[in-house]
Coordinates of N, CA, C and O in Angstrom, one line a residue:
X40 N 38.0 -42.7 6.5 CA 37.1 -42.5 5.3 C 36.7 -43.8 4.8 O 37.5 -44.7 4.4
X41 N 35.3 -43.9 4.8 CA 34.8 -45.0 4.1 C 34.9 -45.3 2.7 O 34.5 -44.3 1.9
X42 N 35.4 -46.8 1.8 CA 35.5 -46.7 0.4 C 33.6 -46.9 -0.2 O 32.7 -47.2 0.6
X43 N 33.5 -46.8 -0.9 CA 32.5 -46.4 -1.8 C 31.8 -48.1 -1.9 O 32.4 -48.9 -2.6
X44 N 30.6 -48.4 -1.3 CA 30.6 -49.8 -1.7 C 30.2 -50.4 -3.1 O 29.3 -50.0 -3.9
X45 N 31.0 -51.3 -3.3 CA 31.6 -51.5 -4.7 C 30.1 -52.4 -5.3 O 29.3 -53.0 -4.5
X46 N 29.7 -52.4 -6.8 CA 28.5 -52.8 -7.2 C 28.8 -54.0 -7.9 O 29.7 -54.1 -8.7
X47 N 27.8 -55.3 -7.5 CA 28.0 -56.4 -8.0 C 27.1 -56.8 -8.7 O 25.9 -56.4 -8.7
X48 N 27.6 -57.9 -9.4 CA 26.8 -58.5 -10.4 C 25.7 -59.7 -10.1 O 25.7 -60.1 -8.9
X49 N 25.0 -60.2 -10.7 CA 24.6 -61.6 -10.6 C 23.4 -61.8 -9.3 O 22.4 -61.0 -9.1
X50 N 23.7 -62.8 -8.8 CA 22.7 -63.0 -7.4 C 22.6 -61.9 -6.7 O 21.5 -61.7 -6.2
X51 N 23.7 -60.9 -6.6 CA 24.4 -59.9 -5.4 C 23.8 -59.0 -5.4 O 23.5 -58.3 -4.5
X52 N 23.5 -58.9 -6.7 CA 23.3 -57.3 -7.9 C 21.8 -56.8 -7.1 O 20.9 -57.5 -6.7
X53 N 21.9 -55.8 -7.1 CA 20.3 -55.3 -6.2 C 19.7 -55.3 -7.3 O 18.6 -55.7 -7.0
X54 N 19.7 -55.0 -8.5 CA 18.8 -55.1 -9.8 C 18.3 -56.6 -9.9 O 17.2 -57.0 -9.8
X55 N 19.7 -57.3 -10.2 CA 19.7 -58.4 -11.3 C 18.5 -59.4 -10.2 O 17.5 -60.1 -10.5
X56 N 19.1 -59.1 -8.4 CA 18.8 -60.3 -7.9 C 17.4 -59.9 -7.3 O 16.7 -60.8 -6.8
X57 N 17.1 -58.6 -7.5 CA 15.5 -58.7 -8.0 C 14.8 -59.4 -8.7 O 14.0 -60.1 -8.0
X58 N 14.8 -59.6 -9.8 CA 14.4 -59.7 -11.1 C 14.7 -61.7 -10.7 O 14.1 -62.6 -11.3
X59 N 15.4 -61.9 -10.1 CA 15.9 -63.3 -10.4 C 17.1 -63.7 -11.1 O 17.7 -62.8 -11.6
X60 N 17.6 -64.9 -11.3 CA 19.2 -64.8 -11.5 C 19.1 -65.2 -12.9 O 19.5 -66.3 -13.4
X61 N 18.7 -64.5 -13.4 CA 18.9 -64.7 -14.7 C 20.4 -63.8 -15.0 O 20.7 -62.7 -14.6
X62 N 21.2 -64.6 -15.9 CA 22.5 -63.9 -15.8 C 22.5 -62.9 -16.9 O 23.5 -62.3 -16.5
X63 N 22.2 -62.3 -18.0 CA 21.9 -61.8 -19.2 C 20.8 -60.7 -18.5 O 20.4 -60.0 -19.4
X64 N 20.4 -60.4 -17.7 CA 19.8 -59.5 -17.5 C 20.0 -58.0 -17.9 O 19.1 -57.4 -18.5
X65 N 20.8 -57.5 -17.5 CA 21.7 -56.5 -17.7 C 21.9 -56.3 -19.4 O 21.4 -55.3 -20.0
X66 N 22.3 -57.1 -19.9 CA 22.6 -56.9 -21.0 C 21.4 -56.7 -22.0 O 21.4 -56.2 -23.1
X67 N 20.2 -57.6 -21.2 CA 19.3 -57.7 -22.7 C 18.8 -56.3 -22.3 O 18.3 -55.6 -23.2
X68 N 18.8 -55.9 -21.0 CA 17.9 -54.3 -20.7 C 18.6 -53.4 -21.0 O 18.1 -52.3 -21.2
X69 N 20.1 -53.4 -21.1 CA 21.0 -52.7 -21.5 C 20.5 -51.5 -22.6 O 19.6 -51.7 -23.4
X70 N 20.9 -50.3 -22.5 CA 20.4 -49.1 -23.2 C 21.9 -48.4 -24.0 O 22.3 -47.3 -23.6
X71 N 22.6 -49.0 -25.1 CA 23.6 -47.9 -25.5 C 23.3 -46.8 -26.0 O 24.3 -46.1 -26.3
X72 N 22.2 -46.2 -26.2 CA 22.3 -44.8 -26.4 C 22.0 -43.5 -25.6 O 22.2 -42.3 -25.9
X73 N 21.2 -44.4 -24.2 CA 21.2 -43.8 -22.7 C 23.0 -43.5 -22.6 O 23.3 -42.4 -22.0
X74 N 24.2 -44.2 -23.1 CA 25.5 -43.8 -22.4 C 26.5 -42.8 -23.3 O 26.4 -42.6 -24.5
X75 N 27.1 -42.6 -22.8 CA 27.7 -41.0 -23.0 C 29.4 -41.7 -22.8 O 29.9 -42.2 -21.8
X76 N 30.2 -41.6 -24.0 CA 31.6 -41.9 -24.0 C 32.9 -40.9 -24.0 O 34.1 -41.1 -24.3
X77 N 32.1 -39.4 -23.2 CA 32.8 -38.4 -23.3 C 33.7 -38.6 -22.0 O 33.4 -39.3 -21.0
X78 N 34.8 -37.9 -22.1 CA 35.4 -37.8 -20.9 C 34.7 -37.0 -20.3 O 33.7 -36.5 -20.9
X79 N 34.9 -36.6 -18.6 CA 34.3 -36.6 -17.7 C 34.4 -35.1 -18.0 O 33.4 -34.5 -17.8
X80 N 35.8 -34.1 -18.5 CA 35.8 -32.9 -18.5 C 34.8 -32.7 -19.6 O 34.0 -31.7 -19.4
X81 N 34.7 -33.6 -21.0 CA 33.3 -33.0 -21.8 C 32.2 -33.1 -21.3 O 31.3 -32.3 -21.6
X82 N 31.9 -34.4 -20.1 CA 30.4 -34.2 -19.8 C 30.3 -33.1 -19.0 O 29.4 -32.4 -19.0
X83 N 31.1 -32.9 -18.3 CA 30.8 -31.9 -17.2 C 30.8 -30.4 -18.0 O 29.8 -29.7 -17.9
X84 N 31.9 -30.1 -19.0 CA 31.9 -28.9 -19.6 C 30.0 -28.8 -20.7 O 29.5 -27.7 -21.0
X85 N 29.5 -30.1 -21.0 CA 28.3 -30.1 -21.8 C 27.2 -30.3 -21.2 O 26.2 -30.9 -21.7
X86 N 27.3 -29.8 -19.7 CA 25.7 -29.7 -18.7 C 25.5 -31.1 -17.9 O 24.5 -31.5 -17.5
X87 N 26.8 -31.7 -17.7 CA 26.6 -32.9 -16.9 C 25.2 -34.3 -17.2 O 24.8 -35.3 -16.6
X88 N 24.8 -33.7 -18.4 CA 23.5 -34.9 -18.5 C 24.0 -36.5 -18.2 O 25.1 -36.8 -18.5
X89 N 23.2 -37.3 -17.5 CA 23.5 -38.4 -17.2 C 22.7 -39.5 -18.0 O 22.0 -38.9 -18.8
X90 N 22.7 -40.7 -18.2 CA 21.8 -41.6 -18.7 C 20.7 -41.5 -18.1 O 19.8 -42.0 -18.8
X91 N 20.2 -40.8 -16.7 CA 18.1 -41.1 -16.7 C 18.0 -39.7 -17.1 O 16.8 -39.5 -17.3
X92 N 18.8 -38.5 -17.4 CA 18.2 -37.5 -18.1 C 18.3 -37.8 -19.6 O 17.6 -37.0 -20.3
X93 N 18.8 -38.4 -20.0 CA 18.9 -38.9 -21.1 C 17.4 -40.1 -21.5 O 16.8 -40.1 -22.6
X94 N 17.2 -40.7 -20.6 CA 16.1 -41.9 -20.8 C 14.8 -40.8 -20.4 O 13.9 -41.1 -21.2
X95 N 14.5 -40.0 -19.8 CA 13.4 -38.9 -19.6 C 13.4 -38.6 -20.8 O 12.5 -38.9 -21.5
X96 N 14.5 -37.9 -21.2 CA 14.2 -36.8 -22.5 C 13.6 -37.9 -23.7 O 12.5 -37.8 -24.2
X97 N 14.6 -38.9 -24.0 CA 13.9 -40.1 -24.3 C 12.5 -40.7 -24.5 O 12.0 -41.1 -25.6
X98 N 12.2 -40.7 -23.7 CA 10.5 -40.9 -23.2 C 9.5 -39.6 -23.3 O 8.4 -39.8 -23.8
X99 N 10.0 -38.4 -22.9 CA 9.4 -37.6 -23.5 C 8.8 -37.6 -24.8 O 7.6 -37.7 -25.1
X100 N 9.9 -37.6 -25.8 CA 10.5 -37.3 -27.4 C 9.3 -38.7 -27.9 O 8.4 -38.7 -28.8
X101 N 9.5 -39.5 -27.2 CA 8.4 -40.9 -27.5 C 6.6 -40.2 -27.7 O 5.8 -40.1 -28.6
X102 N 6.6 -40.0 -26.2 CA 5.5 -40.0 -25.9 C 4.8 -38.7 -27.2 O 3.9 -38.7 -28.0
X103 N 5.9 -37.4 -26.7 CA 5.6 -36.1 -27.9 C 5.3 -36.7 -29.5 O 4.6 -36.1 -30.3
X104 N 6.0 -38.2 -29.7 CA 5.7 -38.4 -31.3 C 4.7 -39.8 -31.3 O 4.8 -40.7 -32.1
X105 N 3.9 -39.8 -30.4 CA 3.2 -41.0 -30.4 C 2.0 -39.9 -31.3 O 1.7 -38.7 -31.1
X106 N 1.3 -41.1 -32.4 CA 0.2 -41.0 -33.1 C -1.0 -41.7 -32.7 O -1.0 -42.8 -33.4
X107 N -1.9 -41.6 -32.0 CA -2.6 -42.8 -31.5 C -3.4 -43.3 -33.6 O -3.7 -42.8 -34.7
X108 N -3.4 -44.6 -32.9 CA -3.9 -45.6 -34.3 C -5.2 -45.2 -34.7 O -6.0 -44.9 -33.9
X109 N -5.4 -45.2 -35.8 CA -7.0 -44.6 -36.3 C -8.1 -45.4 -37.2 O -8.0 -45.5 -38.4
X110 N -9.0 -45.7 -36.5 CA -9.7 -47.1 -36.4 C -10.7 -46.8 -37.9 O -11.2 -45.7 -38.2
X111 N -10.9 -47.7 -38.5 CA -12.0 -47.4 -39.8 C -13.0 -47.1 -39.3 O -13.3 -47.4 -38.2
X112 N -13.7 -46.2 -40.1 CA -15.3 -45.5 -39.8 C -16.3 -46.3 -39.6 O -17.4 -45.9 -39.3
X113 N -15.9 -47.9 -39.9 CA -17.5 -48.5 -39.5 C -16.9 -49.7 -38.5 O -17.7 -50.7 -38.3
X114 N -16.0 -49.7 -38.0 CA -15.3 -50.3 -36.6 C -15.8 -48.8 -35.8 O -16.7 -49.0 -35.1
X115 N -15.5 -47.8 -35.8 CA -15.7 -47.0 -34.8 C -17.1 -46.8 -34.8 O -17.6 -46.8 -33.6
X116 N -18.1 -46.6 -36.1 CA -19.3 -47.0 -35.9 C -19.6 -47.7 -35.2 O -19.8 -47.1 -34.1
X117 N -19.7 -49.0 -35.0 CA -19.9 -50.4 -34.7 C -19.5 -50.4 -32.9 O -20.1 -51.0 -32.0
X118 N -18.5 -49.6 -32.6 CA -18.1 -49.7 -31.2 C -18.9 -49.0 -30.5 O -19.5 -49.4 -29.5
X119 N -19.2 -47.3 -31.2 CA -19.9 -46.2 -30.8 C -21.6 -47.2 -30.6 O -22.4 -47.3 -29.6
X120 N -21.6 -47.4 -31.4 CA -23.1 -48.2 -30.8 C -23.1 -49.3 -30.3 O -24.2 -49.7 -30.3
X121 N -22.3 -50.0 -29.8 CA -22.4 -50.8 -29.0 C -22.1 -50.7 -27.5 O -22.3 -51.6 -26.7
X122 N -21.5 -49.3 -27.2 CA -21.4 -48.2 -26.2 C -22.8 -47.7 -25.8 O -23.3 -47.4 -24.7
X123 N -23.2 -47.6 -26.9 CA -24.7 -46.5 -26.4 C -25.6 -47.7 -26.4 O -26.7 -47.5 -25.8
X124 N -25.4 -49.1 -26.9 CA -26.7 -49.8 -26.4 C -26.0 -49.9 -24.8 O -26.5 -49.0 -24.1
X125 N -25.1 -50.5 -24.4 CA -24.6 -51.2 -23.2 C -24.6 -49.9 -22.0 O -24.5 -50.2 -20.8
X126 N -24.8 -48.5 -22.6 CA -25.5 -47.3 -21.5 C -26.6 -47.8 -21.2 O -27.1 -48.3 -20.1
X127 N -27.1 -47.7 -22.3 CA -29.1 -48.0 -22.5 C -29.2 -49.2 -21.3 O -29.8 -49.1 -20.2
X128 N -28.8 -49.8 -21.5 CA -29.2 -51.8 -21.0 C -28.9 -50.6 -19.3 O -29.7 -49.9 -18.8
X129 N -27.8 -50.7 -19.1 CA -27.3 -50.3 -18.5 C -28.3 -49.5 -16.6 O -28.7 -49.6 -15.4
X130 N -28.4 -48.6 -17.8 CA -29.0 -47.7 -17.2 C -30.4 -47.8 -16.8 O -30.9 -47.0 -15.9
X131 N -31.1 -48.6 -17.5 CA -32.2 -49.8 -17.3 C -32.5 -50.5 -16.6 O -33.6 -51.0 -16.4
X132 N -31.2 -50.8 -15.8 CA -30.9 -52.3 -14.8 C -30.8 -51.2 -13.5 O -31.6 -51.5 -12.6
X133 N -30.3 -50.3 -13.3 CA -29.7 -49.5 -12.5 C -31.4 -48.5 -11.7 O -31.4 -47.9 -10.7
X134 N -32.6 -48.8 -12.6 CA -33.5 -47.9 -12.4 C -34.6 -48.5 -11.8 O -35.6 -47.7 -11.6

């Protein structure tokens, strides 16, 4: 039986030594609320969720409460017509 190959840090690290050796990597990308401090009988007994079901739901819950920004009425003026000249020009050159 083969043992399980073991995960290293640093240069070794298939993440870290992506990214370059920066040694702090890990930590600054680090996520404590992606991790779960239950024993293994509560996670399993509470639907087994893992940290990327956890970072999905996450990202969901983000994207579900994003507000997009809402621009003043004479900035959005101001763009709207500068849209419809640069059609006009546009469409002009094209003809």
């Amino acid at each position: 039986k083969k043992k399980p190959k073991r995960l290293s840090f640093g240069k070794d690290c298939p993440i870290c030594g992506a990214v370059g050796r920066d040694r702090d990597h890990i930590a600054r990308h680090f996520m404590p609320e992606l991790m779960d401090g239950d024993s293994y009988e509560q996670w399993n007994v509470s639907g087994r969720v893992d940290a990327n079901d956890r970072g999905i739901a996450m990202a969901r819950q983000v994207l579900a409460d994003y507000e997009e920004p809402r621009l003043d009425d004479h900035v959005l003026a101001e763009l709207t017509d500068y849209k419809d000249r640069l059609r006009a020009e546009t469409s002009e050159e094209l003809s």
